[in-house]
Short mmCIF file of C-alpha atoms in Angstrom, two decimals:
data_model
loop_
_atom_site.label_atom_id
_atom_site.label_comp_id
_atom_site.label_asym_id
_atom_site.label_seq_id
_atom_site.Cartn_x
_atom_site.Cartn_y
_atom_site.Cartn_z
CA MET A 218 -26.35 20.37 124.35
CA LYS A 219 -24.37 17.48 125.81
CA VAL A 220 -20.58 17.84 125.71
CA ALA A 221 -18.04 15.04 126.23
CA ILE A 222 -14.46 16.12 126.91
CA ILE A 223 -11.52 13.73 126.64
CA GLY A 224 -8.80 14.64 129.13
CA ALA A 225 -8.90 16.80 132.25
CA GLY A 226 -5.76 18.78 131.50
CA LEU A 227 -5.82 22.57 131.41
CA GLY A 228 -7.36 22.75 127.93
CA GLY A 229 -10.11 20.26 128.73
CA LEU A 230 -10.95 21.95 132.02
CA LEU A 231 -11.00 25.42 130.47
CA ALA A 232 -13.33 24.21 127.72
CA GLY A 233 -15.48 22.36 130.24
CA ALA A 234 -15.79 25.32 132.58
CA ALA A 235 -16.61 27.72 129.75
CA LEU A 236 -19.24 25.44 128.22
CA SER A 237 -20.78 24.29 131.51
CA LYS A 238 -22.52 27.65 131.84
CA GLU A 239 -25.02 26.68 129.14
CA HIS A 240 -24.42 22.98 128.44
CA ASP A 241 -24.26 19.58 130.13
CA VAL A 242 -20.57 18.70 130.47
CA ASP A 243 -18.78 15.44 131.22
CA VAL A 244 -14.98 15.38 131.43
CA TYR A 245 -13.31 11.96 131.17
CA GLU A 246 -9.77 11.56 132.52
CA ARG A 247 -7.75 8.34 132.38
CA LEU A 248 -5.60 9.25 135.42
CA ASP A 249 -6.81 9.39 139.00
CA ILE A 250 -5.98 13.11 139.19
CA TYR A 251 -7.04 16.06 137.07
CA GLY A 252 -4.81 18.81 135.74
CA GLY A 253 -2.55 16.79 133.42
CA ARG A 254 0.74 18.65 133.05
CA PHE A 255 -0.65 21.66 134.92
CA THR A 256 -1.09 20.75 138.55
CA ASN A 257 0.98 20.51 141.73
CA LEU A 258 3.09 17.56 142.78
CA PRO A 259 3.67 17.60 146.57
CA TYR A 260 7.17 16.42 147.43
CA LYS A 261 9.13 16.86 150.67
CA GLY A 262 7.06 19.89 151.60
CA PHE A 263 7.51 21.54 148.19
CA GLN A 264 4.80 22.05 145.60
CA LEU A 265 6.50 20.88 142.42
CA THR A 266 4.53 20.52 139.21
CA THR A 267 3.55 17.79 136.82
CA GLY A 268 4.67 19.99 133.94
CA ALA A 269 4.43 23.79 133.89
CA LEU A 270 6.53 26.00 136.15
CA HIS A 271 3.98 27.85 138.33
CA MET A 272 4.26 30.74 135.88
CA ILE A 273 1.76 32.24 133.45
CA PRO A 274 3.66 33.89 130.55
CA HIS A 275 1.45 36.97 130.16
CA GLY A 276 0.41 37.26 133.80
CA PRO A 277 -2.84 38.98 134.82
CA THR A 278 -3.44 40.54 131.37
CA GLY A 279 -2.96 37.53 129.07
CA PRO A 280 -5.41 35.13 127.38
CA LEU A 281 -5.42 32.65 130.27
CA ALA A 282 -6.18 35.32 132.86
CA GLN A 283 -8.87 36.78 130.60
CA LEU A 284 -10.53 33.42 130.05
CA LEU A 285 -10.40 32.53 133.75
CA ALA A 286 -12.12 35.83 134.54
CA ASP A 287 -14.78 35.25 131.86
CA ILE A 288 -15.43 31.76 133.20
CA GLY A 289 -15.74 33.04 136.76
CA ALA A 290 -12.78 31.09 138.12
CA ASP A 291 -11.31 32.56 141.28
CA VAL A 292 -7.56 32.71 140.63
CA LYS A 293 -5.15 35.39 141.82
CA ILE A 294 -2.26 36.04 139.43
CA VAL A 295 0.55 38.30 140.63
CA LYS A 296 2.67 40.07 138.03
CA CYS A 297 6.39 39.39 138.36
CA SER A 298 8.91 42.11 138.99
CA PRO A 299 11.24 42.13 137.19
CA ASP A 300 9.69 40.57 134.11
CA GLY A 301 12.96 38.87 133.31
CA ASN A 302 16.71 39.09 133.59
CA ILE A 303 19.62 37.59 131.68
CA MET A 304 22.58 35.92 133.36
CA LYS A 305 25.85 37.09 131.86
CA LYS A 306 28.92 34.92 131.40
CA ASP A 307 30.33 36.12 134.73
CA GLY A 308 27.15 35.12 136.59
CA GLN A 309 25.85 38.65 137.08
CA GLN A 310 22.33 39.56 135.99
CA ILE A 311 21.08 42.37 133.79
CA SER A 312 17.55 43.31 132.75
CA PHE A 313 16.29 41.49 129.69
CA TYR A 314 15.69 44.89 128.11
CA ASP A 315 19.40 45.64 128.38
CA PHE A 316 20.37 42.67 126.20
CA ARG A 317 22.46 44.96 123.98
CA GLU A 318 25.15 44.90 126.66
CA LEU A 319 25.81 41.27 125.76
CA LEU A 320 26.47 41.98 122.09
CA SER A 321 29.57 43.12 120.28
CA PRO A 322 29.34 46.37 118.25
CA ALA A 323 29.02 44.27 115.08
CA ALA A 324 26.10 42.30 116.52
CA GLN A 325 24.45 45.47 117.86
CA ALA A 326 24.60 46.99 114.40
CA LYS A 327 22.15 44.31 113.21
CA ILE A 328 19.39 45.33 115.64
CA PRO A 329 17.58 47.66 113.16
CA LEU A 330 17.54 44.87 110.58
CA LEU A 331 16.13 42.44 113.12
CA MET A 332 13.38 44.85 114.23
CA ALA A 333 12.44 45.43 110.61
CA GLY A 334 12.28 41.68 110.06
CA LEU A 335 9.84 41.29 112.94
CA LEU A 336 7.30 43.48 111.14
CA ILE A 337 6.86 41.05 108.26
CA GLN A 338 5.95 37.38 108.03
CA LYS A 339 9.48 36.23 107.38
CA LYS A 340 10.26 32.85 105.84
CA GLY A 341 12.68 30.39 107.36
CA THR A 342 13.54 29.86 111.00
CA VAL A 343 14.57 32.04 113.91
CA ALA A 344 18.16 31.00 113.22
CA ASP A 345 17.76 32.44 109.72
CA MET A 346 16.16 35.56 111.16
CA VAL A 347 19.26 36.20 113.30
CA TRP A 348 21.62 35.33 110.44
CA ASN A 349 22.95 32.29 112.36
CA ASP A 350 25.11 34.81 114.18
CA PRO A 351 26.61 33.05 117.26
CA GLU A 352 25.92 35.99 119.59
CA TRP A 353 22.32 36.31 118.49
CA LEU A 354 21.83 32.54 118.48
CA ALA A 355 22.83 32.32 122.15
CA LEU A 356 20.06 34.76 123.07
CA SER A 357 17.43 33.35 120.74
CA ASP A 358 18.10 29.75 121.75
CA SER A 359 17.66 30.72 125.39
CA CYS A 360 14.32 32.42 124.66
CA CYS A 361 13.02 29.72 122.31
CA GLY A 362 14.17 26.95 124.63
CA TRP A 363 12.51 28.51 127.66
CA ALA A 364 9.21 29.49 126.05
CA LEU A 365 8.77 26.85 123.33
CA SER A 366 11.17 23.98 124.13
CA THR A 367 12.63 24.28 120.67
CA LEU A 368 15.89 25.65 119.31
CA SER A 369 16.19 28.64 116.98
CA ARG A 370 16.84 26.37 114.03
CA ASP A 371 13.55 24.53 114.63
CA THR A 372 11.32 27.55 115.30
CA PRO A 373 9.57 29.28 112.38
CA ALA A 374 10.53 32.94 112.11
CA ALA A 375 6.91 33.89 111.44
CA GLU A 376 5.86 32.28 114.72
CA ALA A 377 8.56 34.14 116.67
CA SER A 378 7.48 37.38 115.03
CA ALA A 379 3.86 36.80 116.07
CA ILE A 380 4.88 35.95 119.64
CA ILE A 381 6.97 39.11 119.99
CA LYS A 382 4.14 41.25 118.61
CA HIS A 383 1.81 39.86 121.27
CA VAL A 384 4.29 40.92 123.94
CA ILE A 385 5.37 44.33 122.69
CA GLY A 386 2.34 45.37 120.63
CA GLY A 387 0.19 48.22 121.86
CA GLY A 388 2.78 50.41 123.56
CA PRO A 389 4.30 49.01 126.75
CA GLY A 390 2.97 45.53 126.01
CA LYS A 391 -0.19 44.00 124.58
CA TYR A 392 -0.30 41.31 127.21
CA ASN A 393 2.77 42.07 129.28
CA THR A 394 4.84 39.42 131.06
CA PRO A 395 4.74 37.21 133.27
CA GLY A 396 2.74 36.29 136.41
CA ILE A 397 2.48 33.71 139.16
CA PRO A 398 -0.81 32.06 140.21
CA ILE A 399 -1.03 32.04 143.99
CA GLY A 400 -1.23 28.40 145.02
CA GLY A 401 0.61 27.34 141.87
CA CYS A 402 -0.79 25.42 138.91
CA LYS A 403 -3.17 23.45 141.12
CA ALA A 404 -4.97 26.60 142.20
CA VAL A 405 -5.92 27.19 138.56
CA VAL A 406 -7.24 23.70 137.81
CA ASP A 407 -8.95 23.45 141.21
CA SER A 408 -10.87 26.64 140.42
CA LEU A 409 -11.95 25.26 137.05
CA VAL A 410 -13.17 21.98 138.52
CA LYS A 411 -15.10 23.96 141.12
CA VAL A 412 -16.84 25.95 138.36
CA ILE A 413 -17.69 22.82 136.35
CA GLU A 414 -19.14 20.96 139.32
CA ALA A 415 -21.02 24.00 140.64
CA ARG A 416 -22.81 24.18 137.29
CA GLY A 417 -23.75 20.53 137.31
CA GLY A 418 -20.88 19.21 135.20
CA ARG A 419 -19.02 16.02 136.08
CA ILE A 420 -15.33 15.04 136.24
CA HIS A 421 -14.81 11.29 135.75
CA LEU A 422 -11.37 10.24 136.96
CA GLY A 423 -9.91 6.85 136.05
CA SER A 424 -12.06 6.85 132.91
CA LYS A 425 -10.04 6.21 129.76
CA VAL A 426 -11.87 6.86 126.49
CA ASP A 427 -11.22 3.93 124.16
CA LYS A 428 -13.20 5.21 121.19
CA VAL A 429 -14.89 8.25 119.73
CA ILE A 430 -18.27 7.12 118.40
CA VAL A 431 -18.65 8.36 114.82
CA GLU A 432 -21.74 7.86 112.70
CA GLY A 433 -21.85 9.15 109.14
CA GLY A 434 -18.79 11.30 109.72
CA VAL A 435 -20.29 12.96 112.79
CA ALA A 436 -19.15 12.49 116.41
CA LYS A 437 -21.95 11.06 118.52
CA GLY A 438 -20.19 10.39 121.81
CA VAL A 439 -17.42 8.36 123.39
CA SER A 440 -16.90 4.80 124.55
CA ILE A 441 -15.36 3.86 127.91
CA ASN A 442 -14.66 0.17 128.44
CA GLY A 443 -17.04 -0.57 125.59
CA GLU A 444 -19.88 1.45 127.10
CA LYS A 445 -21.25 4.25 124.92
CA HIS A 446 -21.78 7.72 126.35
CA ASP A 447 -23.80 9.92 124.01
CA ALA A 448 -22.78 13.50 123.27
CA ASP A 449 -23.67 16.22 120.80
CA ILE A 450 -20.06 17.33 120.51
CA VAL A 451 -16.77 15.78 121.61
CA ILE A 452 -13.73 17.85 122.60
CA SER A 453 -10.35 16.21 122.95
CA ASN A 454 -7.48 17.49 125.09
CA ILE A 455 -5.05 14.70 124.17
CA GLY A 456 -3.74 16.15 120.92
CA HIS A 457 -4.53 15.50 117.27
CA LYS A 458 -2.46 12.33 116.93
CA LEU A 459 -3.86 10.43 119.92
CA THR A 460 -7.35 11.67 119.09
CA SER A 461 -7.07 10.29 115.57
CA ASP A 462 -6.34 6.86 117.05
CA LEU A 463 -9.81 6.88 118.65
CA TYR A 464 -11.88 6.82 115.46
CA ASP A 465 -11.96 4.85 112.22
CA TRP A 466 -9.38 6.07 109.73
CA ARG A 467 -11.89 5.87 106.89
CA TYR A 468 -13.00 9.29 108.14
CA MET A 469 -9.45 10.62 107.83
CA LYS A 470 -8.90 13.11 105.02
CA PRO A 471 -5.58 12.73 103.13
CA GLN A 472 -4.45 16.29 103.81
CA TYR A 473 -5.11 15.93 107.55
CA ALA A 474 -3.37 12.54 107.67
CA ALA A 475 -0.34 13.98 105.89
CA ALA A 476 -0.18 16.87 108.36
CA LEU A 477 -0.29 14.43 111.28
CA GLN A 478 2.73 12.59 109.93
CA LYS A 479 4.78 15.79 109.75
CA VAL A 480 4.18 17.32 113.18
CA ARG A 481 6.46 16.58 116.11
CA PRO A 482 6.14 17.27 119.84
CA SER A 483 8.61 19.54 121.61
CA ALA A 484 10.63 17.90 124.37
CA GLY A 485 12.26 19.34 127.45
CA ILE A 486 13.77 18.67 130.85
CA LYS A 487 12.93 20.39 134.12
CA ILE A 488 15.20 20.32 137.16
CA CYS A 489 13.72 21.28 140.53
CA LEU A 490 16.05 22.69 143.19
CA ALA A 491 15.70 23.42 146.90
CA ALA A 492 17.77 26.11 148.62
CA GLU A 493 17.71 28.04 151.87
CA GLU A 494 19.07 31.15 150.19
CA PRO A 495 17.77 32.39 146.82
CA LEU A 496 19.53 31.24 143.68
CA VAL A 497 17.76 33.47 141.18
CA GLY A 498 16.92 36.23 143.65
CA HIS A 499 13.61 37.36 142.10
CA PRO A 500 10.35 35.83 140.79
CA GLY A 501 10.80 36.71 137.11
CA VAL A 502 12.38 34.61 134.39
CA LEU A 503 16.17 34.31 134.40
CA PHE A 504 17.38 33.57 130.88
CA THR A 505 20.69 31.70 130.64
CA PRO A 506 22.17 32.00 127.14
CA TYR A 507 25.72 30.96 128.08
CA THR A 508 25.11 27.38 129.12
CA GLN A 509 25.37 23.94 127.59
CA ARG A 510 21.69 23.14 128.04
CA VAL A 511 19.68 25.14 130.61
CA ASN A 512 17.69 27.86 128.82
CA GLY A 513 16.22 29.61 131.84
CA MET A 514 14.74 29.29 135.30
CA ASN A 515 12.37 30.84 137.80
CA GLU A 516 12.00 31.08 141.57
CA VAL A 517 8.35 31.72 142.35
CA THR A 518 8.68 31.43 146.13
CA HIS A 519 9.51 35.15 146.24
CA VAL A 520 5.82 35.74 145.43
CA ASP A 521 4.24 32.63 146.93
CA PRO A 522 6.26 31.19 149.86
CA SER A 523 3.60 28.49 150.36
CA LEU A 524 5.09 26.57 147.43
CA ALA A 525 8.04 25.54 149.64
CA PRO A 526 8.63 24.74 153.32
CA GLU A 527 9.15 27.75 155.56
CA GLY A 528 12.50 29.42 154.95
CA MET A 529 13.14 27.52 151.69
CA HIS A 530 13.08 28.50 148.02
CA LEU A 531 11.94 26.48 145.04
CA THR A 532 13.91 27.02 141.82
CA MET A 533 12.95 25.33 138.56
CA THR A 534 15.18 25.22 135.48
CA HIS A 535 14.04 24.28 132.00
CA GLN A 536 15.91 23.16 128.90
CA ALA A 537 14.92 22.10 125.42
CA MET A 538 16.20 18.64 124.60
CA ARG A 539 18.89 18.72 121.92
CA SER A 540 19.28 14.95 121.58
CA LYS A 541 17.42 11.75 122.39
CA ASP A 542 19.97 10.79 125.03
CA VAL A 543 17.99 11.73 128.14
CA GLN A 544 20.73 10.89 130.64
CA GLU A 545 23.30 12.98 128.77
CA GLU A 546 20.88 15.90 128.55
CA ILE A 547 20.24 15.71 132.30
CA LYS A 548 23.97 15.49 133.06
CA LEU A 549 24.70 18.60 131.02
CA GLY A 550 21.85 20.47 132.69
CA LEU A 551 23.14 19.61 136.15
CA GLN A 552 26.63 20.72 135.11
CA ASP A 553 25.18 24.07 134.01
CA ILE A 554 23.54 24.59 137.39
CA LYS A 555 26.77 23.79 139.21
CA ARG A 556 28.69 26.30 137.08
CA MET A 557 26.06 29.04 137.46
CA PHE A 558 25.89 28.74 141.25
CA PRO A 559 29.38 27.63 142.32
CA ASN A 560 29.15 29.08 145.83
CA LYS A 561 25.50 28.34 146.55
CA LYS A 562 24.12 25.49 148.60
CA TYR A 563 21.21 23.68 147.01
CA SER A 564 19.84 20.18 146.55
CA VAL A 565 18.18 18.57 143.56
CA LEU A 566 14.60 17.64 144.41
CA LEU A 567 13.49 16.11 141.15
CA VAL A 568 14.43 15.85 137.49
CA GLN A 569 11.54 15.51 135.04
CA CYS A 570 11.61 14.74 131.33
CA TYR A 571 8.78 15.64 128.94
CA ARG A 572 8.67 13.93 125.54
CA ASP A 573 6.74 11.44 123.36
CA ASP A 574 3.16 11.05 124.69
CA TRP A 575 3.89 13.30 127.72
CA PRO A 576 5.73 16.16 125.97
CA VAL A 577 6.12 19.85 126.67
CA ASN A 578 3.92 20.58 123.65
CA ARG A 579 2.12 17.87 121.70
CA ILE A 580 2.89 19.89 118.59
CA ALA A 581 5.84 22.28 118.51
CA SER A 582 4.90 25.95 118.34
CA GLY A 583 4.44 27.23 114.83
CA PHE A 584 3.06 23.92 113.57
CA ASP A 585 -0.24 23.79 115.51
CA MET A 586 -3.12 22.17 113.63
CA GLY A 587 -5.97 24.19 115.09
CA ASN A 588 -9.22 22.98 116.66
CA LEU A 589 -10.85 21.19 113.73
CA THR A 590 -10.65 17.50 112.82
CA PRO A 591 -12.01 15.56 109.81
CA VAL A 592 -14.93 14.42 111.98
CA LYS A 593 -17.81 16.87 112.33
CA GLY A 594 -18.50 17.67 115.97
CA LEU A 595 -15.06 16.48 117.12
CA TYR A 596 -12.65 19.21 118.18
CA VAL A 597 -9.18 19.44 119.70
CA VAL A 598 -7.93 21.82 122.39
CA GLY A 599 -4.68 21.96 124.32
CA ASP A 600 -1.05 22.43 123.38
CA GLY A 601 -1.50 21.06 119.86
CA ALA A 602 -4.06 23.75 119.02
CA LYS A 603 -2.50 26.91 120.44
CA GLY A 604 -2.88 29.28 117.53
CA LYS A 605 -0.29 31.56 115.99
CA GLY A 606 1.82 33.64 118.34
CA TYR A 607 0.61 32.17 121.62
CA ILE A 608 2.98 30.35 123.94
CA GLU A 609 2.61 27.69 126.63
CA VAL A 610 -0.61 27.90 128.67
CA GLU A 611 -1.51 31.21 127.02
CA GLY A 612 -1.71 29.24 123.79
CA VAL A 613 -3.91 26.63 125.42
CA ALA A 614 -6.29 29.37 126.56
CA ALA A 615 -6.23 31.11 123.18
CA GLY A 616 -7.05 27.81 121.49
CA VAL A 617 -10.04 27.26 123.77
CA MET A 618 -11.24 30.80 123.10
CA ASN A 619 -11.02 30.10 119.37
CA LEU A 620 -13.06 26.92 119.80
CA LEU A 621 -15.73 28.84 121.71
CA ASP A 622 -15.99 31.22 118.75
CA ILE A 623 -16.28 28.27 116.34
CA LEU A 624 -19.08 26.70 118.37
CA LYS A 625 -20.88 30.03 118.72
CA LYS A 626 -20.85 30.59 114.97
CA ALA A 627 -22.04 27.02 114.35
CA SER A 628 -25.02 27.31 116.71
#
């Protein structure tokens, strides 16, 4: 079977590597690099990223690690220790599992109710789940902002419940948290490209797909600069909306079109910092609930020093965008950093904004549309098809795994 894949981001490369074992795979990428928002960006001796933060949410036991192993990709993922801390108002850190220390007795009294709520598919948003209580909102906004680039008021409670179950289910943790790929994001996508090419697949850089060829409601290939490239199935890694722009809307079903109009991407800002002395002090996540904007940060150079020049640390902060005023959002994020580290010396390497057609997630978590499209033989992978309860790149991997099951059942 001949497979055409649109986009050489993580989802496209995972799908291509998995399918290349038994099928003829071509991956078409409009940019002159592969990896999309999941590769390294060399800058002043640092290995920054085009999107993700050199961190895999569920580490060496999660969906991404499992799929990489199944594919045969050679990637080393080191589990973080600690998993995560929380920065208190006074700048000191406590373990994430000691979050009760941050709550008043009245807020602590609500913990049994919250745990009970996590066991059911609750309606409403996370903000509703935590009763819009200011103390609980500070914590939940930090977690939602870091992991999903959304605020509590915009995150479905059922989605949060599913995410938490994936983390804490099965005793000490179904998947556990988090891990760092040695070599950063690029090590992951490099390994996938190596697998694809070793199996005879091809990566076509600088090749923008201008059309999905559809005949009788069935995908038959793609067009690049007007030239048709036949395929038995087409897999898109550019999201449902941009994919729908590539074929005739007469094939669009009303229900699918209506769903497309409702979904929105999640937007965020990443600030990359350089410092000779550690800011965070460990490789795990540092959640920051008492800020104006920054939701959390990590400092992966404690595990992989090669991601920075010798003797330097790379710290990356992330924040969900709360307004469309990018410059104001950046200003508030920089103010947060200054307040959190008043006596530390650091420099800002780069500020990156992810929104619109280059977002954090093409569809905000909890609103994913799955792998199917109205066109038979045309599928979507990536961060618009993550599946319930899966976050960030774990969701991308879980979505690819779901597609593999769909294709297996269809064969």
